[in-house]
Coordinates of C-alpha atoms in Angstrom, one line a residue:
Chain A
X1 CA 134.6 109.3 62.9
X2 CA 133.2 106.9 65.4
X3 CA 131.2 109.0 66.8
X4 CA 129.8 110.3 63.4
X5 CA 128.9 106.7 62.3
X6 CA 126.8 106.3 65.7
X7 CA 125.1 109.6 64.9
X8 CA 124.1 108.5 61.5
X9 CA 123.1 104.9 62.6
X10 CA 120.6 106.5 65.1
X11 CA 119.4 109.1 62.7
X12 CA 118.4 106.3 60.1
X13 CA 117.0 104.0 62.9
X14 CA 114.9 107.1 63.9
X15 CA 113.2 107.4 60.5
X16 CA 112.6 103.6 60.5
X17 CA 110.7 103.9 63.9
X18 CA 108.9 106.6 63.1
X19 CA 107.6 105.1 59.9
X20 CA 106.9 101.8 61.9
X21 CA 104.9 103.7 64.6
X22 CA 102.6 105.2 61.7
X23 CA 102.2 102.0 59.8
X24 CA 101.3 99.6 62.5
X25 CA 97.5 99.0 62.8
X26 CA 97.9 97.8 66.4
X27 CA 97.7 101.0 68.6
X28 CA 99.1 99.7 71.5
X29 CA 102.2 98.4 69.1
X30 CA 102.2 102.1 67.9
X31 CA 102.7 103.6 71.2
X32 CA 105.4 101.0 72.0
X33 CA 107.2 101.9 68.9
X34 CA 106.9 105.4 69.4
X35 CA 108.4 104.9 73.1
X36 CA 111.3 103.3 70.9
X37 CA 111.5 106.4 68.9
X38 CA 111.5 108.6 72.0
X39 CA 114.4 106.7 73.6
X40 CA 116.5 107.0 70.3
X41 CA 115.8 110.6 70.2
X42 CA 117.0 111.0 73.8
X43 CA 120.1 108.9 73.1
X44 CA 120.9 111.3 70.0
X45 CA 120.4 114.2 72.2
X46 CA 122.8 112.9 74.9
X47 CA 125.4 112.4 72.3
X48 CA 124.8 115.9 70.9
X49 CA 125.5 117.3 74.4
X50 CA 121.9 118.2 75.4
X51 CA 121.9 116.1 78.6
X52 CA 119.1 118.1 80.2
X53 CA 116.8 117.7 77.1
X54 CA 117.7 114.3 77.0
X55 CA 116.6 113.5 80.6
X56 CA 113.4 115.3 80.0
X57 CA 112.6 113.4 77.0
X58 CA 113.6 110.2 78.7
X59 CA 111.1 110.9 81.6
X60 CA 108.4 112.6 79.8
X61 CA 108.5 111.4 76.1
X62 CA 109.4 107.8 76.6
X63 CA 107.9 107.4 80.1
X64 CA 104.6 109.4 80.6
X65 CA 103.6 109.8 76.8
X66 CA 103.7 106.0 76.4
X67 CA 101.7 105.3 79.8
X68 CA 99.1 108.0 78.8
X69 CA 98.6 106.8 75.4
X70 CA 98.4 103.1 76.3
X71 CA 96.0 104.2 79.1
X72 CA 93.9 106.0 76.5
X73 CA 93.9 103.1 74.2
X74 CA 92.6 100.8 76.7
X75 CA 89.6 102.8 76.7
X76 CA 89.2 102.9 72.7
X77 CA 89.2 100.3 70.2
X78 CA 92.6 98.8 69.8
X79 CA 92.7 98.3 66.0
X80 CA 93.1 101.3 63.6
X81 CA 91.8 101.2 60.3
X82 CA 94.9 102.6 58.5
Chain B
X1 CA 126.6 126.7 41.7
X2 CA 127.5 123.3 42.8
X3 CA 128.4 120.4 40.8
X4 CA 125.8 117.4 41.6
X5 CA 128.2 115.3 43.5
X6 CA 129.0 117.9 45.7
X7 CA 125.6 118.8 46.8
X8 CA 124.8 115.3 47.5
X9 CA 127.9 115.1 49.4
X10 CA 127.2 118.2 51.3
X11 CA 123.5 117.4 52.0
X12 CA 123.9 113.4 52.9
X13 CA 127.3 113.7 55.1
X14 CA 127.9 117.0 56.4
X15 CA 124.1 118.2 57.1
X16 CA 122.5 114.8 57.6
X17 CA 121.0 115.9 60.8
X18 CA 118.9 118.6 58.8
X19 CA 117.8 116.3 56.2
X20 CA 116.5 113.7 58.7
X21 CA 115.0 116.6 60.5
X22 CA 113.1 117.4 57.5
X23 CA 112.3 113.8 56.8
X24 CA 110.7 113.3 60.2
X25 CA 108.8 116.5 60.0
X26 CA 107.5 115.5 56.8
X27 CA 106.5 111.9 58.2
X28 CA 104.7 113.6 61.0
X29 CA 102.7 116.2 58.7
X30 CA 101.7 113.4 56.3
X31 CA 100.4 111.3 59.2
X32 CA 98.5 114.4 60.6
X33 CA 96.8 115.0 57.1
X34 CA 96.0 111.4 55.8
X35 CA 95.7 109.2 58.6
X36 CA 92.0 108.6 59.6
X37 CA 92.5 107.3 63.2
X38 CA 92.6 110.1 65.7
X39 CA 95.2 108.5 67.8
X40 CA 97.4 108.1 64.7
X41 CA 97.0 111.8 64.2
X42 CA 98.4 112.5 67.6
X43 CA 101.3 110.0 67.0
X44 CA 102.0 112.1 63.9
X45 CA 101.9 115.2 65.9
X46 CA 104.4 113.9 68.5
X47 CA 106.8 112.9 65.6
X48 CA 106.4 116.5 64.2
X49 CA 107.1 118.2 67.8
X50 CA 110.2 116.2 68.2
X51 CA 111.6 116.6 64.7
X52 CA 111.6 120.4 65.6
X53 CA 113.3 119.9 68.9
X54 CA 115.9 117.7 67.0
X55 CA 116.4 120.8 64.7
X56 CA 117.0 123.0 67.6
X57 CA 119.2 120.9 69.5
X58 CA 121.2 120.5 66.2
X59 CA 121.7 124.4 65.9
X60 CA 123.2 123.9 69.7
X61 CA 125.9 121.9 68.9
X62 CA 129.7 123.0 68.7
X63 CA 132.5 121.3 67.7
X64 CA 135.0 120.1 70.7
X65 CA 132.6 121.6 72.9
X66 CA 131.2 119.8 76.2
X67 CA 127.8 120.1 77.8
X68 CA 126.4 123.2 79.3
X69 CA 127.6 122.5 83.1
X70 CA 130.8 124.0 84.2
X71 CA 133.9 122.0 84.2
X72 CA 135.9 121.8 87.6
X73 CA 138.3 124.5 86.3
X74 CA 135.5 126.8 85.9
X75 CA 133.2 125.6 88.6
X76 CA 132.0 128.5 91.0
X77 CA 132.2 126.3 94.0
X78 CA 135.6 124.4 92.9
X79 CA 139.0 124.5 94.1
X80 CA 140.1 126.7 91.3
X81 CA 137.9 129.7 92.4
X82 CA 139.1 129.1 96.0
X83 CA 142.7 129.2 95.0
X84 CA 142.2 132.4 93.0
X85 CA 140.7 134.1 96.4
X86 CA 143.7 132.9 98.3
X87 CA 146.3 134.0 96.1
X88 CA 145.2 137.6 95.8
X89 CA 145.6 139.7 98.6
X90 CA 142.5 141.7 98.9
X91 CA 140.6 143.7 101.2
X92 CA 139.2 142.1 104.5
X93 CA 135.6 142.2 103.5
X94 CA 136.3 140.1 100.1
X95 CA 138.4 137.7 101.6
X96 CA 135.6 136.6 103.8
X97 CA 133.9 135.2 100.8
X98 CA 135.0 131.6 100.6
X99 CA 135.2 131.6 96.5
X100 CA 135.2 134.1 94.1
X101 CA 134.0 133.0 90.6
X102 CA 135.7 134.7 87.6
X103 CA 134.0 135.5 84.3
X104 CA 134.9 133.3 81.3
X105 CA 137.2 134.6 78.7
X106 CA 136.0 134.6 75.2
X107 CA 137.9 131.5 74.0
X108 CA 136.7 129.5 76.9
X109 CA 133.3 130.3 76.0
X110 CA 133.7 128.0 73.0
X111 CA 134.1 125.0 75.3
X112 CA 130.4 124.8 76.2
X113 CA 127.7 124.2 73.7
X114 CA 124.9 126.8 73.6
X115 CA 122.6 126.2 76.4
X116 CA 119.8 128.7 75.0
X117 CA 118.1 126.3 72.7
X118 CA 118.4 123.3 75.5
X119 CA 116.3 125.6 77.8
X120 CA 113.5 126.4 75.0
X121 CA 113.1 122.9 74.1
X122 CA 113.2 121.5 77.6
X123 CA 109.6 123.4 78.4
X124 CA 108.5 122.5 75.3
X125 CA 108.8 118.8 75.8
X126 CA 107.0 119.0 79.1
X127 CA 104.3 121.3 77.8
X128 CA 104.0 118.9 74.8
X129 CA 103.2 116.0 76.9
X130 CA 100.5 118.2 78.9
X131 CA 98.7 119.0 75.3
X132 CA 99.0 115.4 74.2
X133 CA 96.9 114.4 77.4
X134 CA 94.4 117.1 76.5
X135 CA 94.1 115.8 73.1
X136 CA 93.7 112.4 74.2
X137 CA 91.0 113.4 76.7
X138 CA 89.1 114.9 73.8
X139 CA 89.4 111.5 71.9
X140 CA 87.9 109.8 74.6
X141 CA 85.2 112.2 74.7
X142 CA 84.5 111.5 71.0
X143 CA 84.6 107.8 71.6
X144 CA 81.7 108.3 74.3
X145 CA 79.7 110.4 72.2
X146 CA 80.1 108.8 68.6
X147 CA 81.7 105.2 69.5
X148 CA 84.5 105.7 67.1
X149 CA 87.6 107.6 66.9
X150 CA 88.0 107.0 62.8
X151 CA 87.5 110.2 61.1
X152 CA 85.6 108.8 58.1
X153 CA 83.0 107.0 60.3
X154 CA 82.7 110.1 62.6
X155 CA 82.0 112.3 59.9
X156 CA 79.1 110.0 58.9
X157 CA 77.8 109.9 62.5
X158 CA 77.9 113.7 63.0
X159 CA 75.9 114.1 60.0
X160 CA 73.4 111.6 61.1
X161 CA 73.0 113.0 64.5
X162 CA 72.9 116.3 63.1
X163 CA 69.7 115.2 61.0
X164 CA 68.4 113.6 64.3
X165 CA 68.7 116.2 67.0
X166 CA 69.5 119.5 65.6
X167 CA 67.9 121.0 62.4
X168 CA 70.9 122.3 60.8
X169 CA 70.6 123.9 57.4
X170 CA 72.3 121.2 56.0
X171 CA 70.1 118.4 57.8
X172 CA 67.2 120.5 56.7
X173 CA 68.1 120.3 53.0
X174 CA 68.6 116.7 53.1
X175 CA 65.2 116.1 54.9
X176 CA 63.4 118.1 52.5
X177 CA 64.7 116.5 49.5
X178 CA 63.6 113.0 51.0
X179 CA 60.0 113.9 52.0
X180 CA 59.7 115.4 48.2
X181 CA 60.8 112.5 46.6
X182 CA 58.4 110.6 48.9
X183 CA 55.2 112.5 48.3
X184 CA 55.9 114.4 44.9
X185 CA 53.9 117.0 43.4
X186 CA 51.8 118.2 46.8
X187 CA 52.4 121.7 47.7
X188 CA 54.4 121.9 51.0
X189 CA 53.0 124.1 53.7
X190 CA 54.8 125.1 56.9
X191 CA 52.8 122.6 59.0
X192 CA 53.3 119.9 56.8
X193 CA 57.2 120.4 56.8
X194 CA 57.7 120.2 60.6
X195 CA 55.6 117.1 60.3
X196 CA 57.5 115.5 57.4
X197 CA 60.8 116.3 59.2
X198 CA 59.7 114.4 62.2
X199 CA 58.7 111.5 59.8
X200 CA 62.1 111.7 58.1
X201 CA 63.9 111.6 61.4
X202 CA 62.1 108.5 62.1
X203 CA 63.1 107.0 59.1
X204 CA 66.6 107.9 59.4
X205 CA 66.4 106.0 62.4
X206 CA 65.1 103.0 61.1
X207 CA 67.6 103.2 58.3
X208 CA 70.3 102.7 60.9
X209 CA 69.0 99.1 61.7
X210 CA 68.5 98.1 58.2
X211 CA 71.4 100.1 56.9
X212 CA 73.2 97.6 54.8
X213 CA 69.9 96.4 53.0
X214 CA 68.8 99.9 52.5
X215 CA 72.0 101.6 51.1
X216 CA 72.1 99.3 48.1
X217 CA 68.5 99.7 47.2
X218 CA 68.7 103.4 47.9
X219 CA 71.4 104.2 45.7
X220 CA 69.5 102.5 42.8
X221 CA 66.2 104.1 43.5
X222 CA 67.3 107.8 44.3
X223 CA 68.4 108.4 40.9
X224 CA 65.2 108.1 38.9
X225 CA 63.4 109.7 41.7
X226 CA 65.3 112.9 41.9
X227 CA 64.4 114.4 38.7
X228 CA 60.4 114.4 39.3
X229 CA 61.1 116.3 42.4
X230 CA 63.3 118.7 40.9
X231 CA 60.8 119.3 38.0
X232 CA 58.0 119.9 40.4
X233 CA 59.9 122.4 42.1
X234 CA 60.2 124.7 39.0
X235 CA 56.4 126.0 38.5
X236 CA 56.4 127.2 42.1
X237 CA 56.4 130.9 43.0
X238 CA 59.5 133.0 43.0
X239 CA 59.4 133.6 46.7
X240 CA 59.4 129.9 47.8
X241 CA 61.9 129.0 45.0
X242 CA 64.5 131.2 46.7
X243 CA 63.8 129.7 50.0
X244 CA 63.8 126.2 48.6
X245 CA 66.7 126.8 46.3
X246 CA 69.0 128.3 49.4
X247 CA 69.4 125.1 51.2
X248 CA 69.8 122.9 48.2
X249 CA 73.3 124.4 47.6
X250 CA 75.1 122.5 50.4
X251 CA 73.4 119.4 49.6
X252 CA 75.2 118.0 46.8
X253 CA 78.9 118.0 48.5
X254 CA 77.2 116.4 51.8
X255 CA 75.6 113.7 49.8
X256 CA 78.7 113.2 47.5
X257 CA 80.7 112.8 51.0
X258 CA 78.2 110.6 52.5
X259 CA 78.3 108.3 49.7
X260 CA 81.9 108.2 49.5
X261 CA 82.3 107.1 52.9
X262 CA 79.5 104.5 52.8
X263 CA 81.2 102.8 50.0
X264 CA 83.6 100.7 51.9
X265 CA 80.9 99.5 54.3
X266 CA 78.8 98.2 51.5
X267 CA 81.8 96.4 50.4
X268 CA 82.0 95.0 54.0
X269 CA 78.2 93.8 54.1
X270 CA 78.9 91.9 50.7
Chain C
X1 CA 92.9 111.6 50.0
X2 CA 96.3 110.0 50.7
X3 CA 97.7 111.3 47.4
X4 CA 96.2 114.5 47.8
X5 CA 97.9 115.0 51.1
X6 CA 101.3 114.4 49.5
X7 CA 101.2 117.6 47.9
X8 CA 101.7 120.1 50.7
X9 CA 103.9 117.6 52.3
X10 CA 106.3 117.5 49.2
X11 CA 106.0 121.3 48.8
X12 CA 106.9 122.0 52.5
X13 CA 109.8 119.3 52.0
X14 CA 111.3 121.0 49.1
X15 CA 111.2 124.2 50.6
X16 CA 113.0 123.0 53.7
X17 CA 115.5 120.9 52.0
X18 CA 116.4 124.2 49.8
X19 CA 116.8 126.1 53.0
X20 CA 119.0 123.3 54.6
X21 CA 121.7 124.4 52.2
X22 CA 122.0 127.9 54.0
X23 CA 122.1 126.2 57.4
X24 CA 125.5 126.6 59.1
X25 CA 127.6 123.8 58.9
X26 CA 127.3 120.7 61.6
X27 CA 129.0 121.6 64.8
X28 CA 130.3 125.0 63.2
X29 CA 131.5 127.2 66.2
X30 CA 131.3 130.2 64.1
X31 CA 127.5 129.7 63.3
X32 CA 125.2 132.6 64.3
X33 CA 123.4 130.8 66.9
X34 CA 126.6 130.0 68.7
X35 CA 127.8 133.6 68.3
X36 CA 124.7 135.5 69.4
X37 CA 125.6 137.6 72.5
X38 CA 122.7 136.2 74.4
X39 CA 124.2 132.7 74.4
X40 CA 127.8 134.1 75.2
X41 CA 126.3 136.1 77.9
X42 CA 124.8 133.2 79.5
X43 CA 127.8 131.0 79.4
X44 CA 130.1 133.8 80.6
X45 CA 127.9 135.1 83.4
X46 CA 126.1 132.3 84.9
X47 CA 129.0 131.1 87.3
X48 CA 129.4 135.0 88.3
X49 CA 125.6 135.9 88.8
X50 CA 124.2 132.8 90.4
X51 CA 127.0 130.5 91.2
X52 CA 125.0 127.8 89.6
X53 CA 127.3 125.2 87.5
X54 CA 124.5 123.8 85.4
X55 CA 123.8 126.6 83.0
X56 CA 120.6 125.1 81.7
X57 CA 118.9 125.3 85.2
X58 CA 120.1 128.9 85.6
X59 CA 118.7 130.0 82.6
X60 CA 115.5 128.2 83.0
X61 CA 114.7 129.3 86.3
X62 CA 116.5 132.7 86.8
X63 CA 117.1 134.5 83.5
X64 CA 113.9 133.2 82.0
X65 CA 111.9 132.6 85.0
X66 CA 109.0 134.2 83.8
X67 CA 108.6 132.1 81.0
X68 CA 109.2 128.9 82.8
X69 CA 106.5 130.2 85.3
X70 CA 103.8 130.2 82.8
X71 CA 104.9 127.1 81.1
X72 CA 104.1 125.6 84.5
X73 CA 100.6 127.4 84.4
X74 CA 100.2 125.6 81.0
X75 CA 100.8 122.4 82.3
X76 CA 98.2 123.2 85.1
X77 CA 95.6 124.3 82.7
X78 CA 95.9 121.3 80.9
X79 CA 95.3 119.0 83.8
X80 CA 92.3 121.0 84.8
X81 CA 91.2 121.1 81.2
X82 CA 91.5 117.2 81.2
X83 CA 89.6 117.2 84.5
X84 CA 86.8 119.4 83.2
X85 CA 86.3 117.5 80.1
X86 CA 86.2 113.8 81.3
X87 CA 84.3 114.8 84.9
X88 CA 81.1 112.7 85.0
X89 CA 81.3 111.6 81.3
X90 CA 82.1 107.8 82.0
X91 CA 78.8 107.0 83.5
X92 CA 77.1 105.9 80.5
X93 CA 79.4 102.7 80.2
X94 CA 77.5 99.5 80.2
X95 CA 78.1 97.2 83.0
X96 CA 79.4 94.5 80.9
X97 CA 82.9 93.7 81.3
X98 CA 85.2 93.6 77.9
X99 CA 86.6 90.6 76.8
X100 CA 90.4 91.4 78.1
X101 CA 89.4 92.6 81.1
X102 CA 89.7 90.0 83.9
X103 CA 89.0 90.2 87.8
X104 CA 92.4 89.4 89.3
X105 CA 94.1 89.9 92.6
X106 CA 97.4 91.9 92.3
X107 CA 100.3 89.7 91.6
X108 CA 102.3 89.3 94.6
X109 CA 105.7 89.2 92.9
X110 CA 104.8 92.5 91.2
X111 CA 103.3 94.2 94.3
X112 CA 106.4 93.1 96.4
X113 CA 108.9 94.5 93.8
X114 CA 107.0 97.7 93.5
X115 CA 107.1 98.1 97.1
X116 CA 110.6 98.0 97.2
X117 CA 111.0 100.2 94.1
X118 CA 108.7 103.2 95.0
X119 CA 110.7 104.5 97.6
X120 CA 113.9 104.3 95.8
X121 CA 112.2 106.1 92.8
X122 CA 110.9 108.9 95.2
X123 CA 114.3 109.6 96.8
X124 CA 115.7 109.7 93.3
X125 CA 113.2 112.1 92.1
X126 CA 114.0 114.2 95.3
X127 CA 117.7 114.2 94.3
X128 CA 117.1 115.1 90.6
X129 CA 115.1 118.0 91.8
X130 CA 117.6 119.1 94.4
X131 CA 120.8 118.3 92.5
X132 CA 119.4 120.2 89.3
X133 CA 121.8 123.0 89.8
X134 CA 125.0 120.6 89.5
X135 CA 123.7 117.9 87.1
X136 CA 121.2 117.4 84.6
X137 CA 118.0 117.7 86.1
X138 CA 115.5 119.8 87.8
X139 CA 111.9 120.8 88.8
X140 CA 110.5 119.1 85.6
X141 CA 112.2 116.2 85.4
X142 CA 111.9 115.6 89.2
X143 CA 108.2 116.2 89.3
X144 CA 107.9 113.6 86.4
X145 CA 109.7 110.8 87.8
X146 CA 107.7 111.6 91.2
X147 CA 104.8 111.1 89.4
X148 CA 105.7 108.1 87.7
X149 CA 106.2 106.3 91.2
X150 CA 102.4 107.0 91.8
X151 CA 101.5 105.8 88.5
X152 CA 103.5 102.6 89.3
X153 CA 101.5 102.1 92.4
X154 CA 98.3 102.5 90.4
X155 CA 99.5 99.9 87.7
X156 CA 100.7 97.3 90.5
X157 CA 97.6 97.4 92.6
X158 CA 94.8 99.3 91.2
X159 CA 94.0 103.2 90.9
X160 CA 92.3 103.0 94.4
X161 CA 95.5 102.3 96.3
X162 CA 97.2 104.9 94.4
X163 CA 94.1 107.5 95.1
X164 CA 94.3 106.7 98.9
X165 CA 97.8 108.3 98.9
X166 CA 97.0 111.1 96.3
X167 CA 93.6 111.6 96.0
X168 CA 92.2 114.1 93.2
X169 CA 91.4 117.2 95.2
X170 CA 94.5 116.8 97.0
X171 CA 96.4 116.4 93.6
X172 CA 94.7 119.7 92.5
X173 CA 95.8 121.4 95.7
X174 CA 99.3 120.4 95.2
X175 CA 99.3 121.7 91.6
X176 CA 97.9 125.0 92.9
X177 CA 100.4 125.1 95.6
X178 CA 103.4 124.6 93.1
X179 CA 102.3 127.8 91.3
X180 CA 101.5 129.4 94.5
X181 CA 105.2 128.6 95.5
X182 CA 106.5 129.9 92.3
X183 CA 104.8 133.1 92.2
X184 CA 105.0 133.7 95.8
X185 CA 108.8 133.7 95.3
X186 CA 108.3 136.2 92.5
X187 CA 106.3 138.6 94.7
X188 CA 108.5 138.4 97.7
X189 CA 111.3 139.6 95.7
X190 CA 109.0 142.3 94.5
X191 CA 108.0 143.2 98.1
X192 CA 111.5 143.5 99.1
X193 CA 112.4 146.0 96.6
X194 CA 113.3 144.3 93.4
X195 CA 111.3 143.3 90.3
X196 CA 109.0 140.3 89.9
X197 CA 111.1 137.2 90.0
X198 CA 114.4 139.3 90.8
X199 CA 115.8 136.8 93.3
X200 CA 118.8 138.7 94.3
X201 CA 116.6 140.9 96.6
X202 CA 116.1 137.7 98.8
X203 CA 119.3 138.4 100.2
X204 CA 117.5 140.5 102.7
X205 CA 115.7 137.4 104.4
X206 CA 118.2 134.7 103.6
X207 CA 121.5 134.8 105.6
X208 CA 123.7 134.5 102.1
X209 CA 125.0 136.5 99.5
X210 CA 123.1 138.0 96.5
X211 CA 124.5 135.3 94.3
X212 CA 123.6 132.6 96.7
X213 CA 120.3 134.0 97.2
X214 CA 119.7 133.5 93.5
X215 CA 120.8 129.9 93.9
X216 CA 118.5 128.9 96.9
X217 CA 115.7 130.9 95.5
X218 CA 115.9 128.7 92.1
X219 CA 115.7 125.7 94.2
X220 CA 112.4 127.0 95.6
X221 CA 111.2 127.7 92.1
X222 CA 112.0 124.1 91.1
X223 CA 110.5 122.8 93.9
X224 CA 107.2 124.7 92.8
X225 CA 107.6 123.5 89.5
X226 CA 108.2 119.9 90.7
X227 CA 104.8 120.1 92.6
X228 CA 102.5 121.0 89.8
X229 CA 104.2 118.5 87.1
X230 CA 103.9 115.6 89.9
X231 CA 100.4 116.1 90.7
X232 CA 99.3 116.9 87.1
X233 CA 101.0 113.8 85.6
X234 CA 99.3 111.6 88.1
X235 CA 96.1 113.3 87.5
X236 CA 96.5 112.9 83.7
X237 CA 97.0 109.2 84.1
X238 CA 94.3 108.6 86.6
X239 CA 91.5 110.5 84.5
X240 CA 92.6 109.1 81.0
X241 CA 92.9 105.4 82.2
X242 CA 89.2 105.4 83.7
X243 CA 87.4 108.2 81.3
X244 CA 87.2 110.3 84.4
X245 CA 85.1 107.7 86.6
X246 CA 88.5 107.3 88.7
X247 CA 87.1 103.6 89.3
X248 CA 88.7 100.3 87.7
X249 CA 90.8 101.3 84.8
X250 CA 94.2 100.0 83.6

């Protein structure tokens, strides 16, 4: 039961962070929130027993993706119109 | 089939993972369609991708199963395998081997979650970041070429640069209309048309600088001037009419699109 | 536009929710995916065939080795494409600095911390790569951690510091070397009488049994993957942060 509660909590938080990442107008904030999303996803997968996938998501999805996004936004306009 | 309460109970409690995967997928899909900023579209794409990976990982879960790494009693290099060899009195060649891993029994298979979806998704994540980097490089290139990554501004700029550099059919139709509205009633020759295209390209450039002033005046002026231009086209010979009417077909939607996208800018100028 | 886009989204959503009713129950051991003979075969036979405790690594590098090889090639091609797109494109930027760009010496606290952290990160990357048979990890993860250590150097000092240690031509050479290692092991096992990527034939050159030959060949393959992923991740960062100029940047 405790594990299911944890699962439910993470799943709902995932939807919130996904919506937040798309609603924010500042793109750097959006990239950071996407990193939070990736880490939550990684936590969920580790809880489901997919340790290798969780490890990959922690390094690639939350680490390199965020860095590459921020590095690109550095060269673009930081504000988005929507 | 089901009662209402049963469906809600089943969907929300027992299959919450599947529901959330659908919701995340829809969030990503909606972002990819409706967001104007290309970076936002890419963020939507990432969310879409993770949702599908979540679905695959959800499929691999088994109740009361552990991660797909052998426990100590099944470890091919563990003490259990070694003891199995020492106990059995086999021929000399086989006891030289330090350990002898044994195949799992069917009921022991149930103790491990399914490794296959994990493998498929592991490579998908890494390839996903490589394609994300490629897409971001394309975004940078678009920014260098057009100075923006907003889709609506981008469409206006692409149309304008088309008119300036490459004489695409769309741009030709637009230029012809403009020159006709300027010097109406004069029969158009091939020599004249190239000259007028050059002129209109210049006028496009000048419109860039005084854009905000002219857009307001142009929208008022273009409406009445359109009519004499279209009437003058009528008494021409059939061959030139075919030639003239062909490119005019894409004119209408192009004009509509450009007016629609220009609308917010006008608001900003005021 | 926003409301029109809701039509396909809602359509897809209704269809998927309708299909969700037919999905197996959460965590059901009798679900088709868990009962499939392929999955059961991998769980049962990995220990006997390869003696690798981590089934995911074994399936990734051995049973599905051909797939993983071309995934690595995809990563390599993506890196080359980024290079080709951005090469020489950033020259048109004005000399004026943007408002948020400031000329600053690298911070002493940051650089000293990074100086201490980078060797640890790199050793951890090697551990993840080499220990991927027994614990979660492997070539992809180890390579990414390794690439992140170079990115950290570039962030703490500037990109030139990192490029001295890992210049872009060297990057590409290492990435190509990774794929050559992977394919080379495949061809080696082919020349020794097996099929492409049939690692068991390597027992003829390695002083181990057939099973352990597969075990060790998997390590070699993972090293190849790690090479490629390390250098491509760093090349991605270096090119994207400077628009291909490889000067200044984040």
